[in-house]
Coordinates of C-alpha atoms in Angstrom, one line a residue:
Chain A
X1 CA -3.4 32.9 0.0
X2 CA -1.7 35.3 -2.5
X3 CA -2.1 32.1 -4.5
X4 CA -6.0 31.8 -4.1
X5 CA -6.6 35.2 -5.2
X6 CA -4.6 35.0 -8.7
X7 CA -6.0 31.2 -9.2
X8 CA -9.0 33.1 -8.9
X9 CA -8.9 36.2 -10.9
X10 CA -6.8 33.7 -14.0
X11 CA -10.5 31.5 -13.2
X12 CA -13.0 35.4 -13.1
X13 CA -10.7 36.4 -16.8
X14 CA -12.8 33.5 -18.6
X15 CA -15.8 34.1 -17.2
X16 CA -16.2 37.8 -18.2
X17 CA -14.9 37.2 -21.5
X18 CA -17.7 35.0 -22.5
X19 CA -20.5 35.6 -21.1
X20 CA -20.0 39.5 -22.0
X21 CA -19.5 37.4 -25.8
X22 CA -22.6 35.5 -24.9
X23 CA -25.1 38.1 -24.4
X24 CA -23.7 40.0 -27.1
X25 CA -24.1 37.3 -29.3
X26 CA -27.9 37.3 -28.4
X27 CA -28.2 40.9 -29.3
X28 CA -26.4 40.7 -32.6
X29 CA -26.2 37.1 -33.9
X30 CA -29.9 36.9 -33.4
X31 CA -31.3 36.4 -36.7
X32 CA -33.5 39.4 -37.9
X33 CA -33.3 42.9 -38.5
X34 CA -30.9 44.7 -35.4
X35 CA -32.2 47.8 -36.0
X36 CA -36.5 46.5 -36.0
X37 CA -37.8 49.5 -33.9
X38 CA -34.8 52.1 -33.8
X39 CA -36.9 54.4 -36.2
X40 CA -40.7 53.8 -35.0
X41 CA -43.0 51.9 -36.5
X42 CA -41.9 52.0 -40.4
X43 CA -38.7 50.4 -42.0
X44 CA -35.1 52.2 -41.5
X45 CA -33.5 54.0 -44.2
X46 CA -30.4 52.7 -46.1
X47 CA -28.1 55.3 -44.5
X48 CA -29.8 54.4 -41.2
X49 CA -28.8 50.7 -41.9
X50 CA -25.6 51.4 -43.5
X51 CA -24.2 53.1 -40.8
X52 CA -26.0 51.6 -38.1
X53 CA -23.6 48.3 -39.6
X54 CA -20.5 50.3 -39.5
X55 CA -20.8 51.3 -36.2
X56 CA -21.3 48.1 -34.1
X57 CA -19.2 46.3 -37.0
X58 CA -22.5 43.8 -38.2
X59 CA -20.4 43.5 -41.5
X60 CA -17.5 41.6 -40.0
X61 CA -17.5 38.1 -38.9
X62 CA -18.8 38.1 -35.4
X63 CA -15.8 38.0 -33.2
X64 CA -14.1 40.5 -34.3
X65 CA -17.9 42.1 -33.7
X66 CA -17.1 41.5 -30.2
X67 CA -13.9 41.9 -30.3
X68 CA -14.5 45.7 -30.9
X69 CA -17.7 45.8 -28.6
X70 CA -15.5 44.2 -25.7
X71 CA -13.0 47.7 -26.7
X72 CA -15.4 50.1 -26.4
X73 CA -16.8 48.1 -23.3
X74 CA -13.5 48.8 -21.8
X75 CA -13.2 52.1 -22.7
X76 CA -16.3 52.7 -21.0
X77 CA -19.0 53.4 -23.9
X78 CA -21.7 51.3 -23.5
X79 CA -23.4 52.7 -26.5
X80 CA -26.3 55.6 -27.2
X81 CA -29.4 55.2 -26.4
X82 CA -33.1 56.5 -28.8
X83 CA -31.7 60.2 -28.1
X84 CA -28.2 60.0 -28.7
X85 CA -27.2 60.7 -25.6
X86 CA -23.5 57.6 -24.0
X87 CA -25.5 54.5 -22.2
X88 CA -22.9 54.9 -19.9
X89 CA -22.8 58.5 -19.4
X90 CA -26.8 58.3 -18.3
X91 CA -25.7 55.2 -15.5
X92 CA -23.4 57.1 -13.5
X93 CA -25.3 60.4 -12.9
X94 CA -27.9 57.5 -12.0
X95 CA -25.7 55.2 -10.5
X96 CA -25.0 57.0 -6.7
X97 CA -29.0 56.2 -6.3
X98 CA -29.2 52.8 -6.9
X99 CA -26.0 51.9 -5.0
X100 CA -27.7 53.5 -1.5
X101 CA -30.5 51.2 -2.2
X102 CA -28.8 48.0 -2.9
X103 CA -26.8 49.0 0.4
X104 CA -29.9 50.3 2.1
X105 CA -31.6 46.7 1.0
X106 CA -28.1 44.7 2.6
X107 CA -28.4 45.7 5.7
X108 CA -31.8 45.4 6.8
X109 CA -32.0 41.9 4.3
X110 CA -28.8 41.4 7.0
X111 CA -29.3 42.6 10.0
X112 CA -33.2 41.4 10.4
X113 CA -32.1 38.0 8.7
X114 CA -29.5 37.0 11.2
X115 CA -31.4 38.3 13.7
X116 CA -34.6 36.1 12.9
X117 CA -32.6 33.0 11.9
X118 CA -31.1 32.8 15.5
X119 CA -33.7 33.0 17.8
X120 CA -35.3 30.6 15.2
X121 CA -32.1 28.5 15.2
X122 CA -31.4 28.8 19.0
X123 CA -34.9 27.3 19.5
X124 CA -35.7 24.8 16.4
X125 CA -39.2 23.2 16.9
X126 CA -40.4 26.3 19.4
X127 CA -42.6 29.2 18.6
X128 CA -39.9 31.7 17.3
X129 CA -39.0 29.1 15.2
X130 CA -42.3 28.4 13.2
X131 CA -43.2 31.9 13.0
X132 CA -39.9 32.5 11.0
X133 CA -40.8 29.8 8.4
X134 CA -43.9 29.6 7.5
X135 CA -43.3 33.5 6.8
X136 CA -40.6 33.2 5.5
X137 CA -42.4 30.5 3.0
X138 CA -44.5 33.0 2.3
X139 CA -41.8 35.7 1.8
X140 CA -40.3 34.3 -0.8
X141 CA -44.0 32.9 -2.0
X142 CA -44.5 36.3 -2.9
X143 CA -43.1 38.0 -6.3
X144 CA -40.8 41.0 -5.8
X145 CA -43.6 42.8 -7.8
X146 CA -46.4 42.5 -5.7
X147 CA -44.6 42.5 -3.2
X148 CA -43.7 45.9 -4.2
X149 CA -47.4 46.9 -5.2
X150 CA -48.9 45.6 -2.3
X151 CA -46.0 48.1 0.3
X152 CA -46.8 51.0 -1.8
X153 CA -50.8 50.9 -1.5
X154 CA -50.7 50.3 2.2
X155 CA -47.7 51.6 3.4
X156 CA -47.8 54.3 0.8
X157 CA -50.4 55.5 -0.4
X158 CA -53.3 54.0 2.3
X159 CA -51.6 54.7 5.7
X160 CA -49.0 57.1 4.1
X161 CA -45.9 55.7 6.5
X162 CA -43.9 55.9 4.0
X163 CA -42.9 58.0 0.7
X164 CA -44.9 56.2 -1.9
X165 CA -42.8 57.7 -4.5
X166 CA -39.2 58.1 -4.3
X167 CA -38.7 60.3 -7.9
X168 CA -36.0 63.3 -8.6
X169 CA -32.4 63.2 -8.9
X170 CA -31.0 62.3 -5.1
X171 CA -34.1 61.4 -3.3
X172 CA -34.0 61.3 0.6
X173 CA -33.0 58.5 3.0
X174 CA -36.4 58.2 4.5
X175 CA -38.1 57.4 0.6
X176 CA -35.4 55.2 0.0
X177 CA -37.0 53.3 2.9
X178 CA -39.9 51.0 2.2
X179 CA -37.9 50.6 -1.4
X180 CA -35.1 48.5 0.4
X181 CA -37.5 46.8 2.3
X182 CA -39.5 45.5 -0.3
X183 CA -36.1 45.5 -2.6
X184 CA -34.5 42.9 0.3
X185 CA -37.9 41.3 1.7
X186 CA -36.9 37.8 -0.4
X187 CA -33.2 37.7 0.4
X188 CA -34.2 38.6 4.2
X189 CA -35.6 36.1 3.8
X190 CA -33.7 32.9 2.0
X191 CA -30.8 34.7 4.8
X192 CA -33.8 34.0 8.1
X193 CA -33.8 30.1 6.6
X194 CA -29.3 29.7 5.8
X195 CA -28.4 31.6 9.2
X196 CA -30.9 29.0 11.2
X197 CA -30.2 25.5 10.2
X198 CA -27.0 27.1 10.1
X199 CA -26.9 27.6 13.8
X200 CA -29.0 24.9 14.4
X201 CA -26.5 22.3 13.0
X202 CA -23.4 24.3 14.6
X203 CA -24.8 23.8 18.4
X204 CA -24.9 20.9 18.2
X205 CA -21.6 20.6 17.1
X206 CA -18.2 19.3 19.5
X207 CA -16.7 22.5 20.1
X208 CA -19.7 24.6 21.2
X209 CA -20.4 21.6 23.6
X210 CA -16.6 22.2 25.0
X211 CA -17.6 25.9 25.0
X212 CA -20.1 24.6 27.8
X213 CA -18.1 23.1 29.4
X214 CA -14.8 24.9 29.9
X215 CA -18.1 27.0 31.7
X216 CA -18.3 30.1 29.6
X217 CA -22.3 32.5 29.9
X218 CA -23.9 31.5 27.3
X219 CA -24.1 35.6 25.5
X220 CA -20.3 34.0 24.5
X221 CA -21.1 30.6 23.4
X222 CA -24.1 31.7 21.0
X223 CA -22.2 35.1 20.8
X224 CA -18.7 34.0 19.4
X225 CA -18.1 30.5 19.4
X226 CA -21.5 29.6 17.4
X227 CA -22.3 32.7 16.1
X228 CA -19.4 33.2 13.9
X229 CA -19.1 29.7 12.7
X230 CA -22.4 30.2 11.2
X231 CA -22.1 34.0 9.8
X232 CA -19.5 32.2 7.1
X233 CA -22.4 31.0 4.4
X234 CA -24.5 33.8 5.1
X235 CA -21.9 36.5 4.1
X236 CA -21.1 34.3 0.8
X237 CA -25.0 33.9 0.4
X238 CA -25.5 37.6 0.0
X239 CA -22.3 38.4 -2.0
X240 CA -24.1 35.8 -4.4
X241 CA -27.0 37.2 -4.2
X242 CA -26.4 40.0 -5.3
X243 CA -26.9 39.5 -9.1
X244 CA -30.5 38.8 -7.6
X245 CA -31.0 42.6 -6.0
X246 CA -30.1 44.2 -9.0
X247 CA -32.3 42.0 -11.0
X248 CA -34.6 43.3 -8.7
X249 CA -33.7 46.6 -8.9
X250 CA -35.2 46.7 -12.1
X251 CA -38.2 46.0 -10.9
X252 CA -38.6 47.9 -7.4
X253 CA -37.4 51.1 -9.8
X254 CA -39.9 50.9 -11.8
X255 CA -42.7 50.6 -9.1
X256 CA -41.3 53.8 -7.2
X257 CA -40.7 55.1 -9.9
X258 CA -36.7 55.7 -8.9
X259 CA -34.3 57.3 -11.0
X260 CA -31.6 54.4 -10.5
X261 CA -29.6 52.0 -12.9
X262 CA -32.8 49.8 -12.4
X263 CA -35.6 52.4 -13.1
X264 CA -33.6 53.5 -16.5
X265 CA -33.8 49.3 -17.7
X266 CA -37.4 49.8 -16.7
X267 CA -38.1 52.4 -18.4
X268 CA -35.8 51.8 -21.4
X269 CA -37.7 47.9 -21.8
X270 CA -41.2 50.2 -22.0
X271 CA -39.4 53.0 -24.6
X272 CA -37.9 49.9 -26.4
X273 CA -34.8 50.9 -26.3
X274 CA -33.1 48.0 -27.4
X275 CA -28.7 49.7 -26.6
X276 CA -30.1 51.6 -23.2
X277 CA -31.5 48.0 -22.5
X278 CA -28.4 45.9 -22.9
X279 CA -25.7 48.5 -22.7
X280 CA -27.2 48.5 -18.9
X281 CA -27.6 45.2 -18.1
X282 CA -24.2 44.7 -19.6
X283 CA -22.6 46.1 -17.2
X284 CA -24.4 45.8 -14.4
X285 CA -24.3 41.7 -14.9
X286 CA -20.2 42.7 -15.3
X287 CA -20.9 44.4 -11.3
X288 CA -22.4 41.5 -10.5
X289 CA -19.3 39.7 -11.4
X290 CA -16.6 42.2 -10.5
X291 CA -19.0 41.1 -6.4
X292 CA -18.8 37.2 -6.1
X293 CA -14.9 37.7 -7.0
X294 CA -14.9 40.5 -4.1
X295 CA -16.5 38.0 -1.9
X296 CA -15.0 34.9 -3.3
X297 CA -11.2 36.5 -2.1
X298 CA -12.9 37.4 1.1
X299 CA -14.5 34.2 1.5
X300 CA -10.4 32.5 1.1
X301 CA -9.7 35.1 3.4
X302 CA -13.1 34.3 6.6
X303 CA -12.3 30.6 6.3
X304 CA -8.7 28.9 5.6
X305 CA -9.5 25.8 4.2
X306 CA -11.1 27.4 1.4
X307 CA -8.0 29.1 0.7
X308 CA -5.5 26.2 1.1
X309 CA -6.3 24.1 -0.9
Chain B
X1 CA -38.9 6.5 -9.7
X2 CA -36.5 5.6 -7.3
X3 CA -38.4 2.9 -5.4
X4 CA -38.3 0.5 -7.9
X5 CA -35.0 0.4 -7.0
X6 CA -34.4 0.8 -3.2
X7 CA -38.1 -0.1 -2.0
X8 CA -37.0 -3.4 -1.5
X9 CA -36.4 -4.9 2.0
X10 CA -32.7 -4.8 2.1
X11 CA -30.4 -6.9 4.4
X12 CA -28.5 -4.3 6.4
X13 CA -24.3 -4.7 6.5
X14 CA -25.2 -7.8 4.0
X15 CA -22.2 -8.1 1.1
X16 CA -23.0 -6.3 -1.9
X17 CA -23.5 -9.0 -4.2
X18 CA -26.6 -8.0 -5.4
X19 CA -26.9 -5.1 -7.0
X20 CA -30.1 -3.5 -5.4
X21 CA -29.5 -4.3 -1.8
X22 CA -25.8 -2.9 -2.2
X23 CA -27.7 0.7 -2.9
X24 CA -29.8 0.5 -0.3
X25 CA -27.4 -0.1 2.6
X26 CA -27.2 2.3 3.8
X27 CA -30.7 3.7 3.4
X28 CA -31.8 0.6 5.1
X29 CA -29.0 1.7 8.1
X30 CA -31.7 5.2 8.0
X31 CA -34.8 3.1 8.3
X32 CA -33.9 0.5 10.7
X33 CA -32.2 3.1 13.8
X34 CA -35.9 4.3 13.6
X35 CA -38.6 0.9 14.9
X36 CA -36.1 -1.7 14.6
X37 CA -37.7 -3.2 10.9
X38 CA -36.4 -3.3 7.7
X39 CA -37.7 0.0 5.7
X40 CA -35.6 1.5 2.5
X41 CA -34.9 5.8 2.6
X42 CA -37.4 6.0 0.5
X43 CA -40.2 4.1 1.7
X44 CA -39.0 6.4 4.4
X45 CA -39.1 9.2 3.2
X46 CA -42.6 8.8 1.6
X47 CA -44.6 8.4 5.5
X48 CA -43.1 11.0 6.8
X49 CA -44.2 12.6 3.5
X50 CA -47.7 11.3 3.6
X51 CA -48.3 12.8 7.2
X52 CA -46.3 16.3 6.6
X53 CA -49.6 17.9 6.0
X54 CA -47.9 20.8 3.9
X55 CA -47.6 18.2 1.5
X56 CA -51.0 17.7 1.1
X57 CA -52.3 21.5 1.1
X58 CA -49.2 21.6 -1.9
X59 CA -49.8 19.1 -3.3
X60 CA -53.6 19.9 -3.5
X61 CA -53.2 23.4 -4.5
X62 CA -50.6 22.2 -7.3
X63 CA -53.1 19.9 -9.2
X64 CA -56.1 21.8 -9.2
X65 CA -54.0 24.2 -10.7
X66 CA -52.8 22.1 -13.9
X67 CA -57.0 21.5 -14.4
X68 CA -57.3 25.7 -14.0
X69 CA -54.1 25.3 -17.1
X70 CA -56.4 22.6 -18.7
X71 CA -59.3 22.6 -18.9
X72 CA -59.9 25.8 -17.4
X73 CA -63.2 26.7 -19.1
X74 CA -64.8 23.7 -15.8
X75 CA -63.9 26.2 -13.2
X76 CA -65.9 29.7 -14.9
X77 CA -68.9 30.4 -16.4
X78 CA -68.1 32.9 -18.6
X79 CA -66.4 33.4 -22.0
X80 CA -62.4 34.6 -21.9
X81 CA -63.5 36.9 -24.3
X82 CA -66.6 38.4 -22.9
X83 CA -66.6 41.5 -22.1
X84 CA -69.0 44.5 -20.6
X85 CA -68.2 48.1 -20.7
X86 CA -71.2 49.6 -18.6
X87 CA -69.2 47.7 -16.1
X88 CA -66.1 48.6 -16.1
X89 CA -64.0 48.3 -13.2
X90 CA -66.3 46.5 -10.8
X91 CA -66.1 45.5 -7.6
X92 CA -66.2 42.2 -6.3
X93 CA -70.4 41.3 -5.8
X94 CA -72.2 37.6 -6.6
X95 CA -71.8 38.3 -10.8
X96 CA -68.3 38.6 -10.9
X97 CA -66.5 37.1 -7.7
X98 CA -63.2 39.0 -8.2
X99 CA -64.4 41.9 -10.3
X100 CA -64.6 43.0 -13.6
X101 CA -61.6 44.8 -14.9
X102 CA -61.1 48.4 -16.9
X103 CA -62.9 46.1 -20.1
X104 CA -65.5 45.1 -17.8
X105 CA -64.3 41.8 -18.2
X106 CA -64.7 38.4 -16.0
X107 CA -61.4 38.9 -12.7
X108 CA -62.2 35.5 -12.2
X109 CA -62.5 34.4 -14.9
X110 CA -59.3 36.0 -16.8
X111 CA -57.0 34.6 -13.5
X112 CA -58.4 31.2 -13.7
X113 CA -57.2 30.9 -18.7
X114 CA -54.1 32.9 -16.7
X115 CA -53.0 30.4 -14.6
X116 CA -51.9 28.0 -18.6
X117 CA -49.0 30.5 -19.4
X118 CA -47.5 30.7 -16.0
X119 CA -47.8 26.4 -15.7
X120 CA -46.8 26.1 -18.7
X121 CA -43.6 28.0 -18.5
X122 CA -42.7 26.6 -15.4
X123 CA -43.7 22.5 -16.0
X124 CA -41.2 23.0 -19.4
X125 CA -38.2 25.4 -18.0
X126 CA -38.1 22.8 -15.2
X127 CA -38.1 19.3 -17.4
X128 CA -36.2 21.2 -20.1
X129 CA -33.4 22.0 -16.9
X130 CA -33.8 19.1 -15.0
X131 CA -33.3 17.2 -19.1
X132 CA -30.2 18.9 -20.0
X133 CA -28.7 19.8 -15.9
X134 CA -28.7 16.1 -15.5
X135 CA -27.7 14.4 -18.6
X136 CA -24.1 16.8 -18.9
X137 CA -23.8 16.6 -15.0
X138 CA -23.7 13.4 -15.6
X139 CA -21.4 13.0 -18.4
X140 CA -19.1 15.3 -16.2
X141 CA -19.2 13.4 -13.4
X142 CA -18.8 9.5 -15.0
X143 CA -16.6 10.0 -17.6
X144 CA -14.2 12.9 -15.2
X145 CA -10.9 14.3 -17.7
X146 CA -11.2 17.2 -20.1
X147 CA -15.3 16.8 -20.8
X148 CA -15.4 17.1 -16.8
X149 CA -13.4 20.7 -17.0
X150 CA -15.4 21.8 -20.2
X151 CA -18.4 20.7 -18.7
X152 CA -18.1 22.6 -15.0
X153 CA -16.5 25.7 -16.8
X154 CA -19.2 25.8 -19.9
X155 CA -21.5 26.1 -16.9
X156 CA -19.4 28.8 -14.4
X157 CA -19.5 31.2 -17.6
X158 CA -23.6 30.4 -17.8
X159 CA -24.1 30.5 -14.3
X160 CA -22.5 33.7 -14.1
X161 CA -25.4 35.4 -15.3
X162 CA -28.6 36.4 -13.2
X163 CA -32.1 35.2 -14.9
X164 CA -33.8 38.3 -15.0
X165 CA -31.2 39.7 -16.2
X166 CA -30.3 37.5 -19.1
X167 CA -34.1 37.4 -19.2
X168 CA -34.5 41.0 -20.5
X169 CA -31.6 41.4 -22.4
X170 CA -32.5 37.7 -24.5
X171 CA -36.3 38.8 -24.5
X172 CA -36.5 42.3 -25.5
X173 CA -33.4 41.4 -28.8
X174 CA -36.4 39.0 -29.7
X175 CA -39.3 41.4 -29.7
X176 CA -39.0 42.0 -33.2
X177 CA -38.6 39.0 -35.1
X178 CA -40.3 36.8 -36.0
X179 CA -38.8 32.9 -36.7
X180 CA -35.3 31.9 -34.6
X181 CA -34.1 28.9 -36.0
X182 CA -37.2 27.7 -38.2
X183 CA -39.0 27.9 -35.1
X184 CA -41.4 31.2 -35.1
X185 CA -41.7 32.5 -31.4
X186 CA -43.9 35.5 -31.7
X187 CA -47.9 35.0 -30.3
X188 CA -48.7 32.4 -27.3
X189 CA -46.5 29.7 -27.7
X190 CA -44.0 31.8 -29.7
X191 CA -43.3 33.9 -26.4
X192 CA -43.5 30.9 -24.2
X193 CA -40.8 28.5 -26.2
X194 CA -38.9 32.0 -26.1
X195 CA -38.8 32.2 -21.8
X196 CA -38.2 27.9 -21.8
X197 CA -35.9 28.7 -24.0
X198 CA -33.7 31.2 -22.0
X199 CA -35.0 29.9 -18.4
X200 CA -33.5 26.3 -19.9
X201 CA -30.3 28.3 -21.4
X202 CA -28.9 29.2 -18.5
X203 CA -31.1 27.3 -15.9
X204 CA -28.6 24.2 -16.4
X205 CA -26.3 25.1 -14.7
X206 CA -27.4 24.2 -10.9
X207 CA -28.9 21.0 -12.0
X208 CA -25.6 19.6 -13.7
X209 CA -23.3 20.4 -10.9
X210 CA -26.2 19.1 -8.2
X211 CA -26.0 16.6 -10.2
X212 CA -22.4 15.8 -11.0
X213 CA -21.0 16.0 -7.8
X214 CA -23.8 13.1 -6.7
X215 CA -21.9 11.3 -9.6
X216 CA -18.7 11.6 -8.1
X217 CA -20.3 11.1 -4.6
X218 CA -21.6 7.1 -5.0
X219 CA -18.7 6.4 -8.4
X220 CA -15.6 5.5 -6.3
X221 CA -18.2 3.2 -3.7
X222 CA -17.0 -0.6 -3.5
X223 CA -20.6 -1.6 -5.1
X224 CA -20.4 0.3 -8.3
X225 CA -17.2 -0.8 -8.4
X226 CA -17.9 -4.5 -8.6
X227 CA -21.3 -3.9 -11.1
X228 CA -18.4 -2.9 -13.3
X229 CA -15.7 -5.5 -12.5
X230 CA -18.6 -7.9 -12.9
X231 CA -19.3 -6.4 -16.0
X232 CA -21.9 -3.9 -15.9
X233 CA -22.2 -1.3 -18.9
X234 CA -22.0 2.3 -17.6
X235 CA -25.9 2.6 -19.2
X236 CA -27.1 0.1 -16.1
X237 CA -24.4 1.8 -13.6
X238 CA -25.8 5.5 -13.8
X239 CA -29.3 3.3 -14.0
X240 CA -29.2 1.4 -11.5
X241 CA -26.9 3.1 -8.6
X242 CA -26.3 6.7 -9.9
X243 CA -29.2 7.7 -10.4
X244 CA -31.5 6.4 -7.6
X245 CA -29.0 8.3 -5.2
X246 CA -29.2 11.3 -7.2
X247 CA -32.8 11.6 -8.2
X248 CA -33.8 13.0 -5.1
X249 CA -32.2 16.5 -4.5
X250 CA -32.4 16.8 -8.0
X251 CA -36.5 16.5 -7.6
X252 CA -35.7 18.8 -5.1
X253 CA -34.2 21.4 -6.5
X254 CA -36.5 21.6 -10.0
X255 CA -39.7 21.4 -7.3
X256 CA -38.1 24.8 -5.7
X257 CA -37.1 26.1 -9.0
X258 CA -39.7 25.5 -10.8
X259 CA -42.5 28.0 -8.4
X260 CA -38.9 30.3 -9.1
X261 CA -39.2 30.0 -13.2
X262 CA -43.3 30.4 -12.5
X263 CA -42.5 34.1 -11.0
X264 CA -40.3 35.2 -13.1
X265 CA -41.8 34.0 -16.1
X266 CA -44.4 36.8 -14.9
X267 CA -42.3 39.2 -13.7
X268 CA -41.3 39.7 -17.1
X269 CA -44.6 39.7 -18.3
X270 CA -45.0 42.0 -16.4
X271 CA -41.8 44.6 -17.6
X272 CA -43.5 44.6 -20.4
X273 CA -41.3 41.7 -22.4
X274 CA -42.9 38.6 -21.6
X275 CA -46.2 38.1 -23.4
X276 CA -48.4 39.9 -23.8
X277 CA -51.4 41.9 -24.4
X278 CA -54.5 40.6 -26.0
X279 CA -52.8 37.3 -24.2
X280 CA -53.9 36.3 -21.2
X281 CA -51.2 35.6 -18.2
X282 CA -51.2 36.5 -14.3
X283 CA -48.5 39.2 -15.6
X284 CA -50.2 40.8 -18.4
X285 CA -53.1 41.1 -15.6
X286 CA -51.4 42.6 -12.8
X287 CA -50.0 45.3 -15.5
X288 CA -52.3 45.9 -16.2
X289 CA -53.9 46.3 -13.1
X290 CA -51.1 48.9 -13.0
X291 CA -53.0 52.1 -14.0
X292 CA -56.6 51.8 -12.1
X293 CA -54.4 50.4 -8.9
X294 CA -55.5 54.1 -6.4
X295 CA -58.9 53.2 -7.6
X296 CA -59.3 49.9 -8.0
X297 CA -56.7 47.8 -6.2
X298 CA -59.0 44.0 -6.8
X299 CA -57.6 44.7 -11.3
X300 CA -54.3 43.4 -9.5
X301 CA -54.6 41.7 -6.4
X302 CA -56.7 38.7 -7.6
X303 CA -54.2 37.4 -10.3
X304 CA -51.4 38.7 -7.8
X305 CA -53.0 36.1 -5.2
X306 CA -53.3 33.9 -8.0
X307 CA -49.3 33.8 -8.5
X308 CA -48.5 33.6 -4.8
X309 CA -50.2 30.8 -4.3
X310 CA -49.2 28.6 -7.2
X311 CA -45.6 29.8 -6.6
X312 CA -45.7 28.9 -2.3
X313 CA -47.6 25.3 -3.8
X314 CA -44.4 25.0 -5.6
X315 CA -41.9 26.0 -2.8
X316 CA -43.3 24.5 -0.2
X317 CA -44.2 20.7 -2.0
X318 CA -40.1 20.8 -2.6
X319 CA -39.3 21.9 1.0
X320 CA -41.5 19.2 2.2
X321 CA -39.6 16.5 -0.1
X322 CA -37.1 17.0 1.0
X323 CA -37.2 17.5 4.5
X324 CA -38.7 13.7 4.0
X325 CA -35.2 12.8 1.6
X326 CA -33.0 14.5 4.1
X327 CA -32.3 12.4 7.0
X328 CA -30.8 15.2 9.3
X329 CA -33.3 17.6 9.8
X330 CA -35.5 14.7 11.4

């Protein structure tokens, strides 16, 4: 296990370095003027361009530039937005809201997705199975911003079951319920489908038949022998899906006016604030990479076959 | 396509001196178990596809959307540029089936014309990802060694960044750039090129992994060794043995991804960094419908409906093809 952790950590390092390099290259090494649009409609004055080039070391070769940038990121400096405020500081203020939203979405998609998947997988071809298959197909097909507006319009504005917006510095948990459901909806569908196929496959396996033959109660056969083994891929999926959740958070927080990291990126795009957008997205990518590492390590602990090879 | 090599009847358990026969042996056994007559996996899969209503529904929808993309005026009576400000934000009526938007333009017409951007992005991005991913996967799996390591690790790096996030970075940093490597990247086709480029650039690893694992699975088989011993070139081995075995899963994943790319393009346009007005696309129209959402939800509803149906059609088709080609699911 120790060897496995070390190997995964070592594999992770080049991926983090090179993927952040890719992001950096996309922003600063593209043809064209990196200061375009930073001074409104007019081109920037020469003094500003000079200062900008010096600040981001744009006169140096690309790897050196990246070195400075990486040093800054490691030290928690993600640049300054249009208003001259450090992006990292603004993100740290908004992080708790997004974390709350993401955790609520994970709980929602996990609980309901697994439940629906188990019910569908136990009776493959039955009514619940077909219901789950068809409804998940629809949920997967509708893009998240459409789901978001539909939910906001019907549940928030028309029937007033949930608050339609969750603005403010510290929105209440109740006002985050609707955004969390929207955010988790696509993943919920995937989890339900994954769980369904795992259950349907595992229920036919030898160890489940043995458990039944031993005379164990159906509750134990399903709850312990089938469910536990079927859960492993679902846990992995939920970890890897975190990236989609972060991307979805940009849209969801934009729709519901939530002041989280996603809402920050959403506003940054609309105000054409390049540094703010790139800084915040870079932070999200790093969080995502760390999350993947965590899942890999967790997976190694859950399934001994992985860490032993 | 794949049925060229596998559609001929095969003798199960035969000596395998004919290359095509050997490829189909496994498939033929599966088919024969069903009703005693000899049929290849591909023929069998197409048979079960033909009986699947979802396959027909999704194919019909895709054909309609393709027609809309190629020849939108076939469906509409109004001109794309038509608008009548005195009839702003009208609800659906006989004259305007989907109502009119803020500018008084016919929403039905605009929605039909909007299909082109989505279909173009979906088809081009999927083709690009399929070609690049399959090629690199074939090379990685077939050559092996350090080439495999290099391609696989490269794939890890591109795979590590979520598509929507990288799309945002890429498009927002190219927003004011007129050309990329001498290619104009603004305007309708320019922005579509940008979107396709970022999807291909960051979408290939999933197809590469799929192809690579198929190649590695097929390579040690006896019939491949036999073909090589008989002096078949790598090209021939890949064309006759590897591709027929690996194409089905790749096409399934690519079809499902096509729907995902359409959704991602609309999301980027909706966020304001993909296509922009006056270009007509579903994402742009949904963005337009935001402000009057409360009073006139129909402006947002119809493009959203078309977008969802288009994505649904491709995912449904992918699902149907997978069920047909995956014997386990039967």
